[in-house]
PDB file of C-alpha atoms in Angstrom:
ATOM      1  CA  UNK A   1      65.095 143.496 124.472  1.00  0.00           C
ATOM      2  CA  UNK A   2      61.527 143.585 123.576  1.00  0.00           C
ATOM      3  CA  UNK A   3      59.361 146.433 124.629  1.00  0.00           C
ATOM      4  CA  UNK A   4      56.808 144.036 126.277  1.00  0.00           C
ATOM      5  CA  UNK A   5      57.649 140.541 127.546  1.00  0.00           C
ATOM      6  CA  UNK A   6      55.115 137.901 128.207  1.00  0.00           C
ATOM      7  CA  UNK A   7      55.619 134.199 128.955  1.00  0.00           C
ATOM      8  CA  UNK A   8      53.678 132.497 126.152  1.00  0.00           C
ATOM      9  CA  UNK A   9      53.119 129.375 128.197  1.00  0.00           C
ATOM     10  CA  UNK A  10      51.081 127.302 127.563  1.00  0.00           C
ATOM     11  CA  UNK A  11      49.513 127.343 131.099  1.00  0.00           C
ATOM     12  CA  UNK A  12      47.199 124.569 132.190  1.00  0.00           C
ATOM     13  CA  UNK A  13      45.170 124.778 135.456  1.00  0.00           C
ATOM     14  CA  UNK A  14      42.292 122.904 137.043  1.00  0.00           C
ATOM     15  CA  UNK A  15      38.883 124.439 137.144  1.00  0.00           C
ATOM     16  CA  UNK A  16      38.547 126.627 140.216  1.00  0.00           C
ATOM     17  CA  UNK A  17      42.155 127.597 140.306  1.00  0.00           C
ATOM     18  CA  UNK A  18      43.598 130.960 140.685  1.00  0.00           C
ATOM     19  CA  UNK A  19      45.373 132.160 137.557  1.00  0.00           C
ATOM     20  CA  UNK A  20      48.045 134.748 137.563  1.00  0.00           C
ATOM     21  CA  UNK A  21      49.378 136.208 134.197  1.00  0.00           C
ATOM     22  CA  UNK A  22      52.170 138.619 134.008  1.00  0.00           C
ATOM     23  CA  UNK A  23      53.853 141.096 131.681  1.00  0.00           C
ATOM     24  CA  UNK A  24      56.925 143.120 132.033  1.00  0.00           C
ATOM     25  CA  UNK A  25      57.929 146.103 130.028  1.00  0.00           C
ATOM     26  CA  UNK A  26      60.759 148.494 129.364  1.00  0.00           C
ATOM     27  CA  UNK A  27      59.220 151.774 128.132  1.00  0.00           C
ATOM     28  CA  UNK A  28      58.612 154.058 131.171  1.00  0.00           C
ATOM     29  CA  UNK A  29      56.362 156.105 128.897  1.00  0.00           C
ATOM     30  CA  UNK A  30      53.640 153.534 129.008  1.00  0.00           C
ATOM     31  CA  UNK A  31      50.686 154.736 131.040  1.00  0.00           C
ATOM     32  CA  UNK A  32      47.660 152.801 129.690  1.00  0.00           C
ATOM     33  CA  UNK A  33      47.561 148.992 130.308  1.00  0.00           C
ATOM     34  CA  UNK A  34      45.260 146.538 128.910  1.00  0.00           C
ATOM     35  CA  UNK A  35      44.457 142.920 129.087  1.00  0.00           C
ATOM     36  CA  UNK A  36      42.871 141.345 125.960  1.00  0.00           C
ATOM     37  CA  UNK A  37      41.298 137.821 125.746  1.00  0.00           C
ATOM     38  CA  UNK A  38      41.545 136.009 122.481  1.00  0.00           C
ATOM     39  CA  UNK A  39      39.767 132.913 121.461  1.00  0.00           C
ATOM     40  CA  UNK A  40      41.072 130.787 118.662  1.00  0.00           C
ATOM     41  CA  UNK A  41      40.642 132.362 115.342  1.00  0.00           C
ATOM     42  CA  UNK A  42      39.024 135.268 116.851  1.00  0.00           C
ATOM     43  CA  UNK A  43      39.966 138.872 117.205  1.00  0.00           C
ATOM     44  CA  UNK A  44      41.064 140.016 120.716  1.00  0.00           C
ATOM     45  CA  UNK A  45      38.345 141.455 123.161  1.00  0.00           C
ATOM     46  CA  UNK A  46      39.088 143.804 125.782  1.00  0.00           C
ATOM     47  CA  UNK A  47      38.918 142.439 129.360  1.00  0.00           C
ATOM     48  CA  UNK A  48      40.575 145.155 131.504  1.00  0.00           C
ATOM     49  CA  UNK A  49      41.795 148.702 131.122  1.00  0.00           C
ATOM     50  CA  UNK A  50      43.970 150.430 133.613  1.00  0.00           C
ATOM     51  CA  UNK A  51      45.567 153.877 133.731  1.00  0.00           C
ATOM     52  CA  UNK A  52      48.692 154.350 135.540  1.00  0.00           C
ATOM     53  CA  UNK A  53      49.570 152.138 138.733  1.00  0.00           C
ATOM     54  CA  UNK A  54      47.080 150.507 140.968  1.00  0.00           C
ATOM     55  CA  UNK A  55      44.518 147.687 141.080  1.00  0.00           C
ATOM     56  CA  UNK A  56      41.382 147.286 139.195  1.00  0.00           C
ATOM     57  CA  UNK A  57      38.736 144.594 139.794  1.00  0.00           C
ATOM     58  CA  UNK A  58      35.823 143.486 137.623  1.00  0.00           C
ATOM     59  CA  UNK A  59      34.042 140.137 138.737  1.00  0.00           C
ATOM     60  CA  UNK A  60      36.522 137.408 138.680  1.00  0.00           C
ATOM     61  CA  UNK A  61      39.247 139.447 137.182  1.00  0.00           C
ATOM     62  CA  UNK A  62      41.722 141.723 138.855  1.00  0.00           C
ATOM     63  CA  UNK A  63      44.428 143.788 137.009  1.00  0.00           C
ATOM     64  CA  UNK A  64      47.459 145.136 138.756  1.00  0.00           C
ATOM     65  CA  UNK A  65      49.892 147.791 137.514  1.00  0.00           C
ATOM     66  CA  UNK A  66      53.175 148.359 139.262  1.00  0.00           C
ATOM     67  CA  UNK A  67      55.048 151.229 137.263  1.00  0.00           C
ATOM     68  CA  UNK A  68      57.943 151.349 139.486  1.00  0.00           C
ATOM     69  CA  UNK A  69      58.778 147.816 138.676  1.00  0.00           C
ATOM     70  CA  UNK A  70      57.292 147.891 135.097  1.00  0.00           C
ATOM     71  CA  UNK A  71      55.174 144.884 135.821  1.00  0.00           C
ATOM     72  CA  UNK A  72      51.522 144.208 135.313  1.00  0.00           C
ATOM     73  CA  UNK A  73      49.424 141.107 136.267  1.00  0.00           C
ATOM     74  CA  UNK A  74      46.061 139.855 135.612  1.00  0.00           C
ATOM     75  CA  UNK A  75      44.409 137.453 138.228  1.00  0.00           C
ATOM     76  CA  UNK A  76      41.561 135.171 137.368  1.00  0.00           C
ATOM     77  CA  UNK A  77      39.793 133.753 140.282  1.00  0.00           C
ATOM     78  CA  UNK A  78      37.606 130.563 140.275  1.00  0.00           C
ATOM     79  CA  UNK A  79      38.801 129.838 136.693  1.00  0.00           C
ATOM     80  CA  UNK A  80      36.293 128.199 134.421  1.00  0.00           C
ATOM     81  CA  UNK A  81      36.815 126.153 131.186  1.00  0.00           C
ATOM     82  CA  UNK A  82      35.316 129.026 129.269  1.00  0.00           C
ATOM     83  CA  UNK A  83      38.324 131.037 130.387  1.00  0.00           C
ATOM     84  CA  UNK A  84      40.556 128.813 128.113  1.00  0.00           C
ATOM     85  CA  UNK A  85      42.059 131.323 125.679  1.00  0.00           C
ATOM     86  CA  UNK A  86      45.155 133.276 124.920  1.00  0.00           C
ATOM     87  CA  UNK A  87      45.635 136.348 127.172  1.00  0.00           C
ATOM     88  CA  UNK A  88      47.341 139.350 125.766  1.00  0.00           C
ATOM     89  CA  UNK A  89      48.781 142.246 127.655  1.00  0.00           C
ATOM     90  CA  UNK A  90      49.006 145.507 125.855  1.00  0.00           C
ATOM     91  CA  UNK A  91      50.319 149.053 126.800  1.00  0.00           C
ATOM     92  CA  UNK A  92      50.520 152.363 125.265  1.00  0.00           C
ATOM     93  CA  UNK A  93      51.994 155.809 126.053  1.00  0.00           C
ATOM     94  CA  UNK A  94      48.718 157.711 125.323  1.00  0.00           C
ATOM     95  CA  UNK A  95      45.109 157.081 124.894  1.00  0.00           C
ATOM     96  CA  UNK A  96      44.191 156.190 121.398  1.00  0.00           C
ATOM     97  CA  UNK A  97      47.805 155.594 120.566  1.00  0.00           C
ATOM     98  CA  UNK A  98      49.018 152.485 118.974  1.00  0.00           C
ATOM     99  CA  UNK A  99      49.573 149.710 121.547  1.00  0.00           C
ATOM    100  CA  UNK A 100      52.504 147.384 122.023  1.00  0.00           C
ATOM    101  CA  UNK A 101      51.521 143.790 122.700  1.00  0.00           C
ATOM    102  CA  UNK A 102      52.939 140.986 124.733  1.00  0.00           C
ATOM    103  CA  UNK A 103      53.342 137.594 122.976  1.00  0.00           C
ATOM    104  CA  UNK A 104      50.119 136.176 124.689  1.00  0.00           C
ATOM    105  CA  UNK A 105      49.792 133.520 127.106  1.00  0.00           C
ATOM    106  CA  UNK A 106      47.740 130.441 126.230  1.00  0.00           C
ATOM    107  CA  UNK A 107      45.656 129.247 128.949  1.00  0.00           C
ATOM    108  CA  UNK A 108      43.726 126.018 129.419  1.00  0.00           C
ATOM    109  CA  UNK A 109      41.365 125.470 132.357  1.00  0.00           C
ATOM    110  CA  UNK A 110      40.551 121.773 132.585  1.00  0.00           C
ATOM    111  CA  UNK A 111      37.236 120.714 134.016  1.00  0.00           C
TER     112      UNK A 111
ATOM    113  CA  UNK B  22      27.090 143.914 120.195  1.00  0.00           C
ATOM    114  CA  UNK B  23      30.072 144.336 117.653  1.00  0.00           C
ATOM    115  CA  UNK B  24      31.321 147.827 117.285  1.00  0.00           C
ATOM    116  CA  UNK B  25      33.981 146.996 114.658  1.00  0.00           C
ATOM    117  CA  UNK B  26      33.299 144.651 111.695  1.00  0.00           C
ATOM    118  CA  UNK B  27      35.823 143.192 109.141  1.00  0.00           C
ATOM    119  CA  UNK B  28      34.986 141.729 105.888  1.00  0.00           C
ATOM    120  CA  UNK B  29      35.659 139.036 104.725  1.00  0.00           C
ATOM    121  CA  UNK B  30      36.336 136.840 107.689  1.00  0.00           C
ATOM    122  CA  UNK B  31      38.394 134.577 105.780  1.00  0.00           C
ATOM    123  CA  UNK B  32      39.693 134.255 102.212  1.00  0.00           C
ATOM    124  CA  UNK B  33      41.736 131.887 100.165  1.00  0.00           C
ATOM    125  CA  UNK B  34      43.614 133.208  97.132  1.00  0.00           C
ATOM    126  CA  UNK B  35      46.140 132.289  94.421  1.00  0.00           C
ATOM    127  CA  UNK B  36      49.614 133.625  94.595  1.00  0.00           C
ATOM    128  CA  UNK B  37      49.934 136.741  92.656  1.00  0.00           C
ATOM    129  CA  UNK B  38      46.375 137.962  93.135  1.00  0.00           C
ATOM    130  CA  UNK B  39      45.247 141.160  95.294  1.00  0.00           C
ATOM    131  CA  UNK B  40      43.022 140.853  98.305  1.00  0.00           C
ATOM    132  CA  UNK B  41      41.014 143.674  99.872  1.00  0.00           C
ATOM    133  CA  UNK B  42      40.062 143.688 103.481  1.00  0.00           C
ATOM    134  CA  UNK B  43      37.464 146.099 104.781  1.00  0.00           C
ATOM    135  CA  UNK B  44      37.192 147.363 108.395  1.00  0.00           C
ATOM    136  CA  UNK B  45      34.154 149.297 109.448  1.00  0.00           C
ATOM    137  CA  UNK B  46      33.264 151.078 112.568  1.00  0.00           C
ATOM    138  CA  UNK B  47      29.622 150.573 113.326  1.00  0.00           C
ATOM    139  CA  UNK B  48      28.525 153.084 115.992  1.00  0.00           C
ATOM    140  CA  UNK B  49      31.068 155.779 115.891  1.00  0.00           C
ATOM    141  CA  UNK B  50      33.333 157.889 113.565  1.00  0.00           C
ATOM    142  CA  UNK B  51      36.797 156.462 113.328  1.00  0.00           C
ATOM    143  CA  UNK B  52      39.273 158.979 112.527  1.00  0.00           C
ATOM    144  CA  UNK B  53      42.125 156.693 113.145  1.00  0.00           C
ATOM    145  CA  UNK B  54      42.303 152.886 112.451  1.00  0.00           C
ATOM    146  CA  UNK B  55      45.219 150.618 113.142  1.00  0.00           C
ATOM    147  CA  UNK B  56      46.060 147.456 111.128  1.00  0.00           C
ATOM    148  CA  UNK B  57      47.693 144.403 112.725  1.00  0.00           C
ATOM    149  CA  UNK B  58      48.962 141.097 111.506  1.00  0.00           C
ATOM    150  CA  UNK B  59      49.341 138.102 113.625  1.00  0.00           C
ATOM    151  CA  UNK B  60      51.104 134.949 112.579  1.00  0.00           C
ATOM    152  CA  UNK B  61      50.216 131.559 114.292  1.00  0.00           C
ATOM    153  CA  UNK B  62      51.061 131.453 118.034  1.00  0.00           C
ATOM    154  CA  UNK B  63      52.652 134.945 117.733  1.00  0.00           C
ATOM    155  CA  UNK B  64      51.518 138.154 118.952  1.00  0.00           C
ATOM    156  CA  UNK B  65      49.899 141.232 117.107  1.00  0.00           C
ATOM    157  CA  UNK B  66      52.308 143.195 114.974  1.00  0.00           C
ATOM    158  CA  UNK B  67      51.274 146.644 114.143  1.00  0.00           C
ATOM    159  CA  UNK B  68      51.567 147.217 110.356  1.00  0.00           C
ATOM    160  CA  UNK B  69      50.264 150.625 109.931  1.00  0.00           C
ATOM    161  CA  UNK B  70      48.130 153.491 111.156  1.00  0.00           C
ATOM    162  CA  UNK B  71      45.597 155.094 108.838  1.00  0.00           C
ATOM    163  CA  UNK B  72      44.019 158.427 109.319  1.00  0.00           C
ATOM    164  CA  UNK B  73      40.890 159.493 107.610  1.00  0.00           C
ATOM    165  CA  UNK B  74      41.710 161.824 104.519  1.00  0.00           C
ATOM    166  CA  UNK B  75      45.469 161.423 104.800  1.00  0.00           C
ATOM    167  CA  UNK B  76      48.286 158.965 104.009  1.00  0.00           C
ATOM    168  CA  UNK B  77      48.712 155.892 106.316  1.00  0.00           C
ATOM    169  CA  UNK B  78      51.827 155.706 108.464  1.00  0.00           C
ATOM    170  CA  UNK B  79      53.655 152.287 108.108  1.00  0.00           C
ATOM    171  CA  UNK B  80      55.773 150.579 110.603  1.00  0.00           C
ATOM    172  CA  UNK B  81      59.370 149.803 109.745  1.00  0.00           C
ATOM    173  CA  UNK B  82      59.743 146.772 107.642  1.00  0.00           C
ATOM    174  CA  UNK B  83      56.104 147.044 106.213  1.00  0.00           C
ATOM    175  CA  UNK B  84      56.045 147.814 102.463  1.00  0.00           C
ATOM    176  CA  UNK B  85      53.651 150.341 101.806  1.00  0.00           C
ATOM    177  CA  UNK B  86      53.352 149.546  98.018  1.00  0.00           C
ATOM    178  CA  UNK B  87      52.413 145.971  98.837  1.00  0.00           C
ATOM    179  CA  UNK B  88      49.919 146.707 101.618  1.00  0.00           C
ATOM    180  CA  UNK B  89      47.676 149.523 100.247  1.00  0.00           C
ATOM    181  CA  UNK B  90      45.699 151.286 102.993  1.00  0.00           C
ATOM    182  CA  UNK B  91      42.793 153.626 102.105  1.00  0.00           C
ATOM    183  CA  UNK B  92      40.678 155.411 104.875  1.00  0.00           C
ATOM    184  CA  UNK B  93      38.392 157.552 102.701  1.00  0.00           C
ATOM    185  CA  UNK B  94      35.483 157.838 105.142  1.00  0.00           C
ATOM    186  CA  UNK B  95      35.085 158.132 108.835  1.00  0.00           C
ATOM    187  CA  UNK B  96      33.570 154.538 109.038  1.00  0.00           C
ATOM    188  CA  UNK B  97      35.678 152.655 106.533  1.00  0.00           C
ATOM    189  CA  UNK B  98      39.313 151.688 106.153  1.00  0.00           C
ATOM    190  CA  UNK B  99      40.708 149.141 103.673  1.00  0.00           C
ATOM    191  CA  UNK B 100      43.708 147.183 103.485  1.00  0.00           C
ATOM    192  CA  UNK B 101      44.660 145.667 100.167  1.00  0.00           C
ATOM    193  CA  UNK B 102      47.450 142.979 100.003  1.00  0.00           C
ATOM    194  CA  UNK B 103      48.801 143.301  96.564  1.00  0.00           C
ATOM    195  CA  UNK B 104      50.440 140.387  94.636  1.00  0.00           C
ATOM    196  CA  UNK B 105      49.842 138.111  97.567  1.00  0.00           C
ATOM    197  CA  UNK B 106      52.353 135.308  98.321  1.00  0.00           C
ATOM    198  CA  UNK B 107      52.157 132.355 100.693  1.00  0.00           C
ATOM    199  CA  UNK B 108      54.206 134.255 103.219  1.00  0.00           C
ATOM    200  CA  UNK B 109      51.512 136.879 103.468  1.00  0.00           C
ATOM    201  CA  UNK B 110      49.129 134.234 104.846  1.00  0.00           C
ATOM    202  CA  UNK B 111      48.261 135.508 108.119  1.00  0.00           C
ATOM    203  CA  UNK B 112      45.426 136.814 110.436  1.00  0.00           C
ATOM    204  CA  UNK B 113      44.801 140.561 109.783  1.00  0.00           C
ATOM    205  CA  UNK B 114      42.991 142.585 112.388  1.00  0.00           C
ATOM    206  CA  UNK B 115      42.050 146.204 112.484  1.00  0.00           C
ATOM    207  CA  UNK B 116      41.513 148.166 115.666  1.00  0.00           C
ATOM    208  CA  UNK B 117      39.746 151.499 116.076  1.00  0.00           C
ATOM    209  CA  UNK B 118      37.624 153.293 118.647  1.00  0.00           C
ATOM    210  CA  UNK B 119      37.456 156.600 120.550  1.00  0.00           C
ATOM    211  CA  UNK B 120      38.103 156.571 124.173  1.00  0.00           C
ATOM    212  CA  UNK B 121      38.204 152.632 124.159  1.00  0.00           C
ATOM    213  CA  UNK B 122      39.778 150.800 121.380  1.00  0.00           C
ATOM    214  CA  UNK B 123      38.097 147.715 119.763  1.00  0.00           C
ATOM    215  CA  UNK B 124      39.401 145.070 117.587  1.00  0.00           C
ATOM    216  CA  UNK B 125      37.612 143.777 114.572  1.00  0.00           C
ATOM    217  CA  UNK B 126      36.825 140.094 114.378  1.00  0.00           C
ATOM    218  CA  UNK B 127      39.873 139.602 112.006  1.00  0.00           C
ATOM    219  CA  UNK B 128      40.380 138.183 108.506  1.00  0.00           C
ATOM    220  CA  UNK B 129      42.210 135.058 107.952  1.00  0.00           C
ATOM    221  CA  UNK B 130      44.071 135.141 104.571  1.00  0.00           C
ATOM    222  CA  UNK B 131      45.505 131.983 103.068  1.00  0.00           C
ATOM    223  CA  UNK B 132      47.517 132.314  99.939  1.00  0.00           C
ATOM    224  CA  UNK B 133      48.138 129.220  97.963  1.00  0.00           C
TER     225      UNK B 133
END
């Protein structure tokens, strides 16, 4: 079993739709949870950063962490074509520690 | 603006040659840098962790004699792919930071 599982998609939605991206993990030591967005041929950029369980909202993006279920989610409201990218979940046991990544979900938002 | 830079952004080389990739932190001192490799449509795989002034720690399955890492200063780490072969063709990305970690823009290596 992989430490981090993420459905690679691809996922295609119409513009304006709500997008739900998810990851599950097996290591209960993970406490820091991140979502990265990666455009084609570019390095990943940090979207959301969450410590422990709970929700965090930033504009159209909401990150949720459920440590009891070892399940994290990223929601994108009012999705835009510019949101088309690969979204990677990442997690680590301690800050500044190496992260474990999901496979990435390739998202396409169609105008 | 970017806080981590990489050079070169892409490189094409012949099989058997060595390629050096630089990763620089622009606004802060980076005591630790992480090097990742990403094959097409796959996720990032950690190759090694470099600490300034000491030897790098390599992940299982990564040949330390093939992927030489030097972290001689607090703002620069280099990854040298020695005697590169076509199977080394990949996207190499560094990551570093203090409280928040940032990725470099990546270096695309194509070995012919």
